[in-house]
PDB file of C-alpha atoms in Angstrom:
ATOM      1  CA  MET A  14      24.296  22.441 -85.656  1.00  0.00           C
ATOM      2  CA  LYS A  15      26.506  19.985 -84.877  1.00  0.00           C
ATOM      3  CA  LYS A  16      26.073  16.738 -86.967  1.00  0.00           C
ATOM      4  CA  TYR A  17      26.784  13.561 -85.517  1.00  0.00           C
ATOM      5  CA  PRO A  18      27.315   9.596 -86.891  1.00  0.00           C
ATOM      6  CA  LEU A  19      25.666   8.443 -83.361  1.00  0.00           C
ATOM      7  CA  ALA A  20      23.993  10.024 -80.619  1.00  0.00           C
ATOM      8  CA  ILE A  21      21.757   7.984 -77.699  1.00  0.00           C
ATOM      9  CA  ILE A  22      18.485   8.675 -76.358  1.00  0.00           C
ATOM     10  CA  GLY A  23      18.473   8.021 -72.947  1.00  0.00           C
ATOM     11  CA  ALA A  24      21.377   7.917 -70.034  1.00  0.00           C
ATOM     12  CA  GLY A  25      19.421   4.434 -67.905  1.00  0.00           C
ATOM     13  CA  MET A  26      21.916   1.879 -67.406  1.00  0.00           C
ATOM     14  CA  ALA A  27      20.983   0.947 -71.247  1.00  0.00           C
ATOM     15  CA  GLY A  28      21.944   3.770 -72.545  1.00  0.00           C
ATOM     16  CA  LEU A  29      25.848   4.704 -70.050  1.00  0.00           C
ATOM     17  CA  THR A  30      26.081   2.033 -71.706  1.00  0.00           C
ATOM     18  CA  ALA A  31      25.957   2.654 -75.129  1.00  0.00           C
ATOM     19  CA  SER A  32      28.424   5.515 -74.291  1.00  0.00           C
ATOM     20  CA  LEU A  33      30.830   3.268 -72.011  1.00  0.00           C
ATOM     21  CA  TYR A  34      30.986   0.874 -75.186  1.00  0.00           C
ATOM     22  CA  ALA A  35      30.707   4.410 -78.527  1.00  0.00           C
ATOM     23  CA  SER A  36      34.011   5.732 -76.265  1.00  0.00           C
ATOM     24  CA  ARG A  37      35.389   2.338 -76.048  1.00  0.00           C
ATOM     25  CA  TYR A  38      35.135   1.850 -79.852  1.00  0.00           C
ATOM     26  CA  GLY A  39      36.113   5.897 -80.690  1.00  0.00           C
ATOM     27  CA  LEU A  40      32.960   6.581 -81.614  1.00  0.00           C
ATOM     28  CA  SER A  41      32.383  10.700 -82.379  1.00  0.00           C
ATOM     29  CA  TYR A  42      28.311  10.405 -80.832  1.00  0.00           C
ATOM     30  CA  ALA A  43      25.794  12.271 -78.738  1.00  0.00           C
ATOM     31  CA  LEU A  44      24.633  11.575 -74.716  1.00  0.00           C
ATOM     32  CA  ILE A  45      21.007  12.622 -73.553  1.00  0.00           C
ATOM     33  CA  GLY A  46      19.140  12.021 -70.678  1.00  0.00           C
ATOM     34  CA  ALA A  47      17.830  13.864 -68.011  1.00  0.00           C
ATOM     35  CA  VAL A  48      18.573  12.016 -65.301  1.00  0.00           C
ATOM     36  CA  PRO A  49      22.468   9.871 -65.143  1.00  0.00           C
ATOM     37  CA  GLY A  50      21.234   6.786 -64.386  1.00  0.00           C
ATOM     38  CA  GLY A  51      17.602   6.819 -64.590  1.00  0.00           C
ATOM     39  CA  LYS A  52      14.782   4.026 -62.526  1.00  0.00           C
ATOM     40  CA  GLY A  53      18.593   2.035 -61.611  1.00  0.00           C
ATOM     41  CA  LEU A  54      18.905   5.346 -59.186  1.00  0.00           C
ATOM     42  CA  ASP A  55      15.598   4.032 -57.037  1.00  0.00           C
ATOM     43  CA  ALA A  56      16.135   0.644 -56.364  1.00  0.00           C
ATOM     44  CA  ILE A  57      16.603   0.046 -52.371  1.00  0.00           C
ATOM     45  CA  LEU A  58      19.407  -2.434 -53.031  1.00  0.00           C
ATOM     46  CA  VAL A  59      20.793  -4.385 -56.049  1.00  0.00           C
ATOM     47  CA  GLU A  60      22.071  -8.049 -54.921  1.00  0.00           C
ATOM     48  CA  ASN A  61      22.352  -9.199 -58.299  1.00  0.00           C
ATOM     49  CA  TYR A  62      24.512  -7.283 -60.180  1.00  0.00           C
ATOM     50  CA  PRO A  63      27.838  -9.312 -60.606  1.00  0.00           C
ATOM     51  CA  GLY A  64      30.666  -7.879 -58.161  1.00  0.00           C
ATOM     52  CA  PHE A  65      28.324  -6.617 -55.950  1.00  0.00           C
ATOM     53  CA  GLU A  66      27.560  -8.936 -52.827  1.00  0.00           C
ATOM     54  CA  GLN A  67      25.189  -5.164 -52.373  1.00  0.00           C
ATOM     55  CA  ILE A  68      25.076  -2.371 -53.672  1.00  0.00           C
ATOM     56  CA  SER A  69      22.525   0.781 -53.163  1.00  0.00           C
ATOM     57  CA  GLY A  70      21.095   1.557 -57.070  1.00  0.00           C
ATOM     58  CA  ALA A  71      21.703   4.978 -56.800  1.00  0.00           C
ATOM     59  CA  GLU A  72      25.540   4.007 -55.950  1.00  0.00           C
ATOM     60  CA  LEU A  73      25.929   1.540 -58.629  1.00  0.00           C
ATOM     61  CA  MET A  74      24.748   3.876 -60.498  1.00  0.00           C
ATOM     62  CA  GLN A  75      27.008   6.543 -59.119  1.00  0.00           C
ATOM     63  CA  ARG A  76      29.840   4.524 -60.444  1.00  0.00           C
ATOM     64  CA  VAL A  77      28.817   3.905 -64.370  1.00  0.00           C
ATOM     65  CA  LYS A  78      28.381   7.216 -64.296  1.00  0.00           C
ATOM     66  CA  LYS A  79      31.662   7.724 -63.518  1.00  0.00           C
ATOM     67  CA  GLN A  80      32.778   5.520 -65.586  1.00  0.00           C
ATOM     68  CA  VAL A  81      31.267   6.905 -69.189  1.00  0.00           C
ATOM     69  CA  LEU A  82      32.296  10.521 -67.534  1.00  0.00           C
ATOM     70  CA  SER A  83      34.807   9.800 -67.277  1.00  0.00           C
ATOM     71  CA  TYR A  84      35.776   9.453 -71.711  1.00  0.00           C
ATOM     72  CA  HIS A  85      34.589  13.173 -71.736  1.00  0.00           C
ATOM     73  CA  PRO A  86      31.262  12.352 -74.098  1.00  0.00           C
ATOM     74  CA  ASP A  87      29.304  14.988 -75.183  1.00  0.00           C
ATOM     75  CA  PHE A  88      26.883  14.783 -73.185  1.00  0.00           C
ATOM     76  CA  TYR A  89      23.859  17.035 -73.451  1.00  0.00           C
ATOM     77  CA  GLN A  90      21.886  16.773 -69.552  1.00  0.00           C
ATOM     78  CA  GLU A  91      18.282  16.992 -70.642  1.00  0.00           C
ATOM     79  CA  LYS A  92      15.780  16.124 -72.213  1.00  0.00           C
ATOM     80  CA  VAL A  93      14.816  14.983 -76.519  1.00  0.00           C
ATOM     81  CA  LYS A  94      11.314  16.897 -76.907  1.00  0.00           C
ATOM     82  CA  GLU A  95      11.971  16.122 -80.652  1.00  0.00           C
ATOM     83  CA  ILE A  96      12.766  14.347 -82.844  1.00  0.00           C
ATOM     84  CA  LYS A  97      12.666  15.134 -86.526  1.00  0.00           C
ATOM     85  CA  GLU A  98      13.821  12.196 -90.155  1.00  0.00           C
ATOM     86  CA  GLU A  99      15.156  14.704 -92.623  1.00  0.00           C
ATOM     87  CA  LYS A 100      17.643  13.339 -95.954  1.00  0.00           C
ATOM     88  CA  ASN A 101      18.338  10.315 -94.392  1.00  0.00           C
ATOM     89  CA  GLU A 102      19.093  11.781 -91.079  1.00  0.00           C
ATOM     90  CA  PHE A 103      17.595  12.614 -87.769  1.00  0.00           C
ATOM     91  CA  LYS A 104      16.511  16.291 -86.062  1.00  0.00           C
ATOM     92  CA  LEU A 105      16.918  16.127 -82.487  1.00  0.00           C
ATOM     93  CA  ILE A 106      14.654  19.537 -80.702  1.00  0.00           C
ATOM     94  CA  LEU A 107      16.450  19.646 -77.013  1.00  0.00           C
ATOM     95  CA  SER A 108      14.233  20.243 -73.871  1.00  0.00           C
ATOM     96  CA  SER A 109      16.400  23.582 -73.492  1.00  0.00           C
ATOM     97  CA  GLN A 110      15.477  24.396 -77.931  1.00  0.00           C
ATOM     98  CA  LYS A 111      18.605  22.885 -78.960  1.00  0.00           C
ATOM     99  CA  LYS A 112      19.621  21.423 -81.931  1.00  0.00           C
ATOM    100  CA  ILE A 113      21.579  18.754 -82.918  1.00  0.00           C
ATOM    101  CA  LYS A 114      21.765  16.334 -85.994  1.00  0.00           C
ATOM    102  CA  ALA A 115      22.142  12.606 -85.523  1.00  0.00           C
ATOM    103  CA  GLU A 116      22.525  10.098 -88.333  1.00  0.00           C
ATOM    104  CA  PHE A 117      21.998   6.809 -86.162  1.00  0.00           C
ATOM    105  CA  LEU A 118      19.762   6.429 -82.454  1.00  0.00           C
ATOM    106  CA  ILE A 119      19.693   4.387 -80.279  1.00  0.00           C
ATOM    107  CA  LEU A 120      16.507   4.878 -78.161  1.00  0.00           C
ATOM    108  CA  ALA A 121      17.086   3.730 -74.392  1.00  0.00           C
ATOM    109  CA  LEU A 122      14.203   5.504 -73.076  1.00  0.00           C
ATOM    110  CA  GLY A 123      13.254   3.216 -70.161  1.00  0.00           C
ATOM    111  CA  THR A 124      10.042   3.035 -68.608  1.00  0.00           C
ATOM    112  CA  LYS A 125       7.708   5.394 -66.236  1.00  0.00           C
ATOM    113  CA  ARG A 126       5.531   5.009 -63.541  1.00  0.00           C
ATOM    114  CA  ARG A 127       2.631   2.919 -63.665  1.00  0.00           C
ATOM    115  CA  LYS A 128      -0.026   4.645 -61.957  1.00  0.00           C
ATOM    116  CA  LEU A 129      -2.999   3.260 -60.120  1.00  0.00           C
ATOM    117  CA  ASN A 130      -5.373   5.347 -61.843  1.00  0.00           C
ATOM    118  CA  VAL A 131      -8.218   6.164 -58.846  1.00  0.00           C
ATOM    119  CA  GLU A 132      -9.753   9.094 -56.950  1.00  0.00           C
ATOM    120  CA  GLY A 133      -7.360  10.765 -55.301  1.00  0.00           C
ATOM    121  CA  GLU A 134      -4.344   9.750 -56.874  1.00  0.00           C
ATOM    122  CA  LYS A 135      -3.216  13.362 -58.220  1.00  0.00           C
ATOM    123  CA  GLU A 136      -4.138  15.147 -55.807  1.00  0.00           C
ATOM    124  CA  PHE A 137      -2.417  13.853 -52.488  1.00  0.00           C
ATOM    125  CA  LEU A 138       0.739  12.956 -55.797  1.00  0.00           C
ATOM    126  CA  GLY A 139       3.455  14.244 -53.137  1.00  0.00           C
ATOM    127  CA  LYS A 140       0.802  14.852 -50.197  1.00  0.00           C
ATOM    128  CA  GLY A 141       1.032  11.517 -48.575  1.00  0.00           C
ATOM    129  CA  VAL A 142       1.412   9.592 -52.236  1.00  0.00           C
ATOM    130  CA  HIS A 143       4.414   8.923 -53.941  1.00  0.00           C
ATOM    131  CA  PHE A 144       5.737   6.412 -56.271  1.00  0.00           C
ATOM    132  CA  CYS A 145       9.329   6.395 -54.623  1.00  0.00           C
ATOM    133  CA  ALA A 146      10.357   4.284 -51.598  1.00  0.00           C
ATOM    134  CA  ALA A 147      13.787   4.798 -51.218  1.00  0.00           C
ATOM    135  CA  CYS A 148      13.221   8.431 -52.403  1.00  0.00           C
ATOM    136  CA  ASP A 149      11.173   9.423 -49.795  1.00  0.00           C
ATOM    137  CA  GLY A 150      10.625   6.982 -47.184  1.00  0.00           C
ATOM    138  CA  TYR A 151      12.522   8.729 -44.508  1.00  0.00           C
ATOM    139  CA  PHE A 152      10.190  11.303 -44.652  1.00  0.00           C
ATOM    140  CA  TYR A 153       7.327   8.272 -42.706  1.00  0.00           C
ATOM    141  CA  LYS A 154       9.680   7.683 -40.147  1.00  0.00           C
ATOM    142  CA  ASP A 155       8.181   6.144 -37.221  1.00  0.00           C
ATOM    143  CA  LYS A 156       4.553   6.641 -39.017  1.00  0.00           C
ATOM    144  CA  LYS A 157       1.818   4.036 -40.491  1.00  0.00           C
ATOM    145  CA  VAL A 158       2.632   3.441 -44.224  1.00  0.00           C
ATOM    146  CA  LEU A 159       0.655   1.612 -47.302  1.00  0.00           C
ATOM    147  CA  VAL A 160       3.127   0.415 -49.936  1.00  0.00           C
ATOM    148  CA  VAL A 161       0.694  -1.582 -53.208  1.00  0.00           C
ATOM    149  CA  GLY A 162       1.898  -4.307 -55.011  1.00  0.00           C
ATOM    150  CA  GLY A 163       3.395  -7.633 -54.183  1.00  0.00           C
ATOM    151  CA  GLY A 164       5.950  -8.059 -56.331  1.00  0.00           C
ATOM    152  CA  ASN A 165       9.669  -7.433 -56.382  1.00  0.00           C
ATOM    153  CA  ALA A 166       8.993  -3.275 -56.335  1.00  0.00           C
ATOM    154  CA  GLY A 167       6.772  -3.118 -53.682  1.00  0.00           C
ATOM    155  CA  VAL A 168       8.110  -6.198 -51.375  1.00  0.00           C
ATOM    156  CA  THR A 169      11.368  -4.311 -52.049  1.00  0.00           C
ATOM    157  CA  ALA A 170      10.182  -1.588 -50.794  1.00  0.00           C
ATOM    158  CA  ALA A 171       7.822  -2.496 -47.805  1.00  0.00           C
ATOM    159  CA  LEU A 172      12.109  -3.877 -47.010  1.00  0.00           C
ATOM    160  CA  MET A 173      13.373  -0.833 -46.548  1.00  0.00           C
ATOM    161  CA  LEU A 174      10.315   1.062 -44.941  1.00  0.00           C
ATOM    162  CA  SER A 175       9.842  -1.333 -42.767  1.00  0.00           C
ATOM    163  CA  ASP A 176      13.595  -0.231 -40.542  1.00  0.00           C
ATOM    164  CA  ILE A 177      11.621   3.418 -40.628  1.00  0.00           C
ATOM    165  CA  ALA A 178       8.991   2.849 -40.417  1.00  0.00           C
ATOM    166  CA  LYS A 179       6.937   2.719 -37.434  1.00  0.00           C
ATOM    167  CA  LYS A 180       3.619   0.433 -39.733  1.00  0.00           C
ATOM    168  CA  ILE A 181       4.067  -1.481 -43.046  1.00  0.00           C
ATOM    169  CA  TYR A 182       0.651  -2.986 -44.891  1.00  0.00           C
ATOM    170  CA  LEU A 183       1.196  -4.505 -48.220  1.00  0.00           C
ATOM    171  CA  LEU A 184      -1.337  -4.402 -50.186  1.00  0.00           C
ATOM    172  CA  GLU A 185      -1.482  -6.822 -52.507  1.00  0.00           C
ATOM    173  CA  ALA A 186      -4.259  -7.995 -55.356  1.00  0.00           C
ATOM    174  CA  ALA A 187      -3.720 -11.042 -56.348  1.00  0.00           C
ATOM    175  CA  ASP A 188      -3.625 -13.938 -53.653  1.00  0.00           C
ATOM    176  CA  LYS A 189      -0.358 -14.140 -52.579  1.00  0.00           C
ATOM    177  CA  LEU A 190       2.376 -12.300 -53.658  1.00  0.00           C
ATOM    178  CA  ARG A 191       4.543 -12.583 -57.135  1.00  0.00           C
ATOM    179  CA  ALA A 192       8.352 -10.823 -55.394  1.00  0.00           C
ATOM    180  CA  THR A 193      10.803 -13.565 -56.556  1.00  0.00           C
ATOM    181  CA  PRO A 194      10.849 -16.740 -52.763  1.00  0.00           C
ATOM    182  CA  ILE A 195      14.312 -14.561 -51.708  1.00  0.00           C
ATOM    183  CA  TRP A 196      12.195 -11.021 -51.283  1.00  0.00           C
ATOM    184  CA  GLN A 197       8.663 -13.161 -49.742  1.00  0.00           C
ATOM    185  CA  LYS A 198      11.063 -14.800 -46.521  1.00  0.00           C
ATOM    186  CA  ARG A 199      12.953 -12.014 -45.624  1.00  0.00           C
ATOM    187  CA  ILE A 200       9.409  -9.748 -45.856  1.00  0.00           C
ATOM    188  CA  LYS A 201       7.274 -12.438 -43.897  1.00  0.00           C
ATOM    189  CA  GLN A 202      10.325 -12.520 -41.228  1.00  0.00           C
ATOM    190  CA  LYS A 203       9.648  -8.333 -40.412  1.00  0.00           C
ATOM    191  CA  ARG A 204       6.795  -8.265 -37.322  1.00  0.00           C
ATOM    192  CA  ASN A 205       6.098  -4.759 -38.079  1.00  0.00           C
ATOM    193  CA  VAL A 206       4.524  -5.613 -42.266  1.00  0.00           C
ATOM    194  CA  ASP A 207       1.469  -6.844 -42.487  1.00  0.00           C
ATOM    195  CA  ILE A 208       0.534  -8.379 -45.789  1.00  0.00           C
ATOM    196  CA  VAL A 209      -2.816  -8.093 -47.228  1.00  0.00           C
ATOM    197  CA  LEU A 210      -4.223 -10.321 -50.449  1.00  0.00           C
ATOM    198  CA  ALA A 211      -7.055 -10.230 -52.635  1.00  0.00           C
ATOM    199  CA  ASN A 212      -7.232  -6.358 -52.151  1.00  0.00           C
ATOM    200  CA  ALA A 213      -6.690  -3.777 -54.094  1.00  0.00           C
ATOM    201  CA  VAL A 214      -6.868   1.067 -53.537  1.00  0.00           C
ATOM    202  CA  LYS A 215      -9.940   2.710 -54.000  1.00  0.00           C
ATOM    203  CA  ALA A 216     -10.342   5.950 -53.372  1.00  0.00           C
ATOM    204  CA  PHE A 217      -7.517   7.898 -51.500  1.00  0.00           C
ATOM    205  CA  LYS A 218      -9.143  10.534 -48.960  1.00  0.00           C
ATOM    206  CA  GLY A 219      -8.330  12.901 -46.015  1.00  0.00           C
ATOM    207  CA  GLY A 220      -7.703  17.174 -46.874  1.00  0.00           C
ATOM    208  CA  GLU A 221      -4.457  18.146 -47.352  1.00  0.00           C
ATOM    209  CA  ARG A 222      -2.890  15.850 -46.946  1.00  0.00           C
ATOM    210  CA  LEU A 223      -3.286  11.972 -47.653  1.00  0.00           C
ATOM    211  CA  GLU A 224      -4.915  10.608 -43.755  1.00  0.00           C
ATOM    212  CA  LYS A 225      -7.206   7.130 -45.388  1.00  0.00           C
ATOM    213  CA  VAL A 226      -6.787   4.053 -48.016  1.00  0.00           C
ATOM    214  CA  SER A 227     -10.185   3.239 -48.769  1.00  0.00           C
ATOM    215  CA  LEU A 228     -10.381  -0.191 -50.035  1.00  0.00           C
ATOM    216  CA  VAL A 229     -12.040  -3.141 -52.707  1.00  0.00           C
ATOM    217  CA  HIS A 230     -13.204  -5.326 -49.761  1.00  0.00           C
ATOM    218  CA  PRO A 231     -12.528  -4.848 -46.322  1.00  0.00           C
ATOM    219  CA  TYR A 232      -9.744  -5.946 -45.004  1.00  0.00           C
ATOM    220  CA  SER A 233      -9.880  -6.776 -40.233  1.00  0.00           C
ATOM    221  CA  GLY A 234     -13.352  -5.608 -40.698  1.00  0.00           C
ATOM    222  CA  SER A 235     -13.002  -2.041 -42.517  1.00  0.00           C
ATOM    223  CA  LYS A 236     -13.308  -1.105 -45.766  1.00  0.00           C
ATOM    224  CA  GLU A 237     -10.750   1.926 -44.775  1.00  0.00           C
ATOM    225  CA  LEU A 238      -7.039   1.518 -43.758  1.00  0.00           C
ATOM    226  CA  LYS A 239      -5.672   4.835 -41.853  1.00  0.00           C
ATOM    227  CA  VAL A 240      -2.166   5.198 -42.921  1.00  0.00           C
ATOM    228  CA  ASP A 241       0.115   8.502 -43.552  1.00  0.00           C
ATOM    229  CA  GLY A 242       0.979   8.215 -47.244  1.00  0.00           C
ATOM    230  CA  VAL A 243       1.198   5.176 -49.334  1.00  0.00           C
ATOM    231  CA  PHE A 244       4.100   3.954 -52.193  1.00  0.00           C
ATOM    232  CA  VAL A 245       2.131   3.156 -55.221  1.00  0.00           C
ATOM    233  CA  GLU A 246       5.216   0.100 -56.695  1.00  0.00           C
ATOM    234  CA  ILE A 247       3.613  -1.854 -59.419  1.00  0.00           C
ATOM    235  CA  GLY A 248       5.516  -1.293 -61.833  1.00  0.00           C
ATOM    236  CA  SER A 249       5.745   0.023 -64.903  1.00  0.00           C
ATOM    237  CA  ILE A 250       4.942   1.269 -68.949  1.00  0.00           C
ATOM    238  CA  PRO A 251       7.006   1.779 -71.672  1.00  0.00           C
ATOM    239  CA  ASN A 252       8.339   6.021 -71.829  1.00  0.00           C
ATOM    240  CA  ASN A 253       7.055   5.804 -75.925  1.00  0.00           C
ATOM    241  CA  ARG A 254       6.869   8.648 -77.077  1.00  0.00           C
ATOM    242  CA  LEU A 255       9.459   9.097 -79.278  1.00  0.00           C
ATOM    243  CA  ALA A 256       9.526   6.032 -80.534  1.00  0.00           C
ATOM    244  CA  LYS A 257       5.526   5.936 -81.315  1.00  0.00           C
ATOM    245  CA  LYS A 258       6.299   9.471 -83.299  1.00  0.00           C
ATOM    246  CA  LEU A 259       8.872   7.711 -85.373  1.00  0.00           C
ATOM    247  CA  GLY A 260       6.641   5.296 -86.208  1.00  0.00           C
ATOM    248  CA  LEU A 261       8.709   2.454 -84.768  1.00  0.00           C
ATOM    249  CA  ASP A 262       6.837  -1.500 -84.239  1.00  0.00           C
ATOM    250  CA  LEU A 263       4.852  -1.848 -81.548  1.00  0.00           C
ATOM    251  CA  ASP A 264       3.674  -5.097 -79.172  1.00  0.00           C
ATOM    252  CA  GLN A 265       0.589  -4.739 -78.249  1.00  0.00           C
ATOM    253  CA  ARG A 266       2.115  -3.581 -74.693  1.00  0.00           C
ATOM    254  CA  GLY A 267       3.798  -0.454 -76.300  1.00  0.00           C
ATOM    255  CA  TYR A 268       7.314  -1.933 -75.727  1.00  0.00           C
ATOM    256  CA  ILE A 269      10.194  -1.038 -79.190  1.00  0.00           C
ATOM    257  CA  LYS A 270      10.111  -3.846 -81.074  1.00  0.00           C
ATOM    258  CA  VAL A 271      13.726  -5.597 -81.990  1.00  0.00           C
ATOM    259  CA  LYS A 272      15.904  -7.852 -83.754  1.00  0.00           C
ATOM    260  CA  ASP A 273      19.180  -9.843 -81.917  1.00  0.00           C
ATOM    261  CA  ASN A 274      21.081  -7.070 -83.029  1.00  0.00           C
ATOM    262  CA  GLN A 275      18.766  -4.248 -80.962  1.00  0.00           C
ATOM    263  CA  GLN A 276      18.196  -2.707 -84.436  1.00  0.00           C
ATOM    264  CA  THR A 277      14.020  -1.429 -84.713  1.00  0.00           C
ATOM    265  CA  SER A 278      12.457  -1.670 -87.755  1.00  0.00           C
ATOM    266  CA  HIS A 279      13.733   1.052 -88.446  1.00  0.00           C
ATOM    267  CA  PRO A 280      16.765   0.634 -90.716  1.00  0.00           C
ATOM    268  CA  LYS A 281      18.946   3.467 -88.420  1.00  0.00           C
ATOM    269  CA  ILE A 282      17.526   2.552 -85.320  1.00  0.00           C
ATOM    270  CA  TYR A 283      18.920   0.894 -82.540  1.00  0.00           C
ATOM    271  CA  ALA A 284      16.852   0.349 -79.464  1.00  0.00           C
ATOM    272  CA  ALA A 285      18.492  -1.047 -75.851  1.00  0.00           C
ATOM    273  CA  GLY A 286      16.816  -1.919 -72.138  1.00  0.00           C
ATOM    274  CA  ASP A 287      13.197  -1.658 -70.693  1.00  0.00           C
ATOM    275  CA  ILE A 288      12.212  -0.118 -73.789  1.00  0.00           C
ATOM    276  CA  THR A 289      12.481  -3.706 -75.500  1.00  0.00           C
ATOM    277  CA  THR A 290      10.921  -6.609 -76.191  1.00  0.00           C
ATOM    278  CA  GLY A 291      14.433  -7.423 -75.468  1.00  0.00           C
ATOM    279  CA  SER A 292      15.026 -10.723 -73.641  1.00  0.00           C
ATOM    280  CA  ASN A 293      12.092 -12.039 -72.477  1.00  0.00           C
ATOM    281  CA  TYR A 294      10.551  -8.057 -70.770  1.00  0.00           C
ATOM    282  CA  PHE A 295      13.045  -8.809 -68.498  1.00  0.00           C
ATOM    283  CA  GLN A 296      14.059  -5.777 -66.959  1.00  0.00           C
ATOM    284  CA  GLN A 297      17.122  -6.179 -65.094  1.00  0.00           C
ATOM    285  CA  LEU A 298      19.903  -3.608 -64.722  1.00  0.00           C
ATOM    286  CA  LEU A 299      22.105  -6.313 -66.030  1.00  0.00           C
ATOM    287  CA  ILE A 300      19.741  -6.443 -69.400  1.00  0.00           C
ATOM    288  CA  SER A 301      20.237  -3.394 -69.907  1.00  0.00           C
ATOM    289  CA  ALA A 302      23.800  -3.563 -69.826  1.00  0.00           C
ATOM    290  CA  SER A 303      23.798  -5.786 -72.931  1.00  0.00           C
ATOM    291  CA  GLU A 304      20.952  -4.338 -74.460  1.00  0.00           C
ATOM    292  CA  GLY A 305      23.408  -1.243 -74.151  1.00  0.00           C
ATOM    293  CA  ALA A 306      26.756  -2.186 -75.518  1.00  0.00           C
ATOM    294  CA  ILE A 307      25.141  -5.072 -78.405  1.00  0.00           C
ATOM    295  CA  ALA A 308      23.259  -2.209 -79.162  1.00  0.00           C
ATOM    296  CA  VAL A 309      26.972  -0.017 -80.164  1.00  0.00           C
ATOM    297  CA  ASP A 310      28.259  -3.126 -80.760  1.00  0.00           C
ATOM    298  CA  SER A 311      25.633  -3.540 -83.823  1.00  0.00           C
ATOM    299  CA  PHE A 312      25.927  -0.121 -85.530  1.00  0.00           C
ATOM    300  CA  TYR A 313      29.412  -0.474 -85.167  1.00  0.00           C
ATOM    301  CA  ARG A 314      30.219  -3.577 -87.440  1.00  0.00           C
ATOM    302  CA  SER A 315      27.566  -2.659 -89.735  1.00  0.00           C
ATOM    303  CA  SER A 316      27.936   1.260 -90.358  1.00  0.00           C
ATOM    304  CA  PHE A 317      31.696   2.247 -88.604  1.00  0.00           C
ATOM    305  CA  ALA A 318      32.797   2.173 -92.010  1.00  0.00           C
ATOM    306  CA  SER A 319      31.418   4.702 -93.556  1.00  0.00           C
ATOM    307  CA  PHE A 320      32.692   6.959 -91.481  1.00  0.00           C
TER     308      PHE A 320
END
């Protein structure tokens, strides 16, 4: 069983940046993650990452991945199934049943898509109900779609779909959109997008595929909206299963509590990225990169001398 001083769990922006810094610091470490790039791959358009006026999330993350792998880290492209703390070190059991050991951990576990948890959501998943417009939007060329969520994720998804679908309904439960002003300005200029405020999905209905959406309140005189597809873009929740099993301190929303140096309540575990309480919950690729770098630097400063 191979043993490392450090294991970085997660290969999104936080994990990849942590890997980049660990390589440049000359550390021996393992990088573990099933999907290199993580949720960053789903970002339709990135305009606020320094150095790029416009770039897709997929392209940005591919560039980061290429840079990271150029250092040839020990990269395990799979999930961590279980972590056991034994004799002052951690045993990691991977999804392939491979086992490795590490003395310190950096958890860059990220978040997962928030669901509506309404009738028909599970039944029509992949049959008209989707959680990634960048992934599945192409299949709705010249069709009618509903985007649920008036934050940045929902509005940018609707913007992308406006160039593909014939008609888009953008649904927001609040009485106004929550996206940043620049995205609101752009979506309001789209002639094929109807913004539906103060309303919500009650159920998804159809036969073999989704055919219509039942709304809580009437829209244009009806509580049913006929659409070919729905994209749920209502944010995310922390992917904290491993953190819970390790007994780490979490806040009431389930995010890992971290100190200024990204250390968790366990002295040998750091955390970085969207999974943490750091940076005032400002979930941005730039913030995740920063926290990944800080976590490795903190580990290096406090522990490198012992290796």
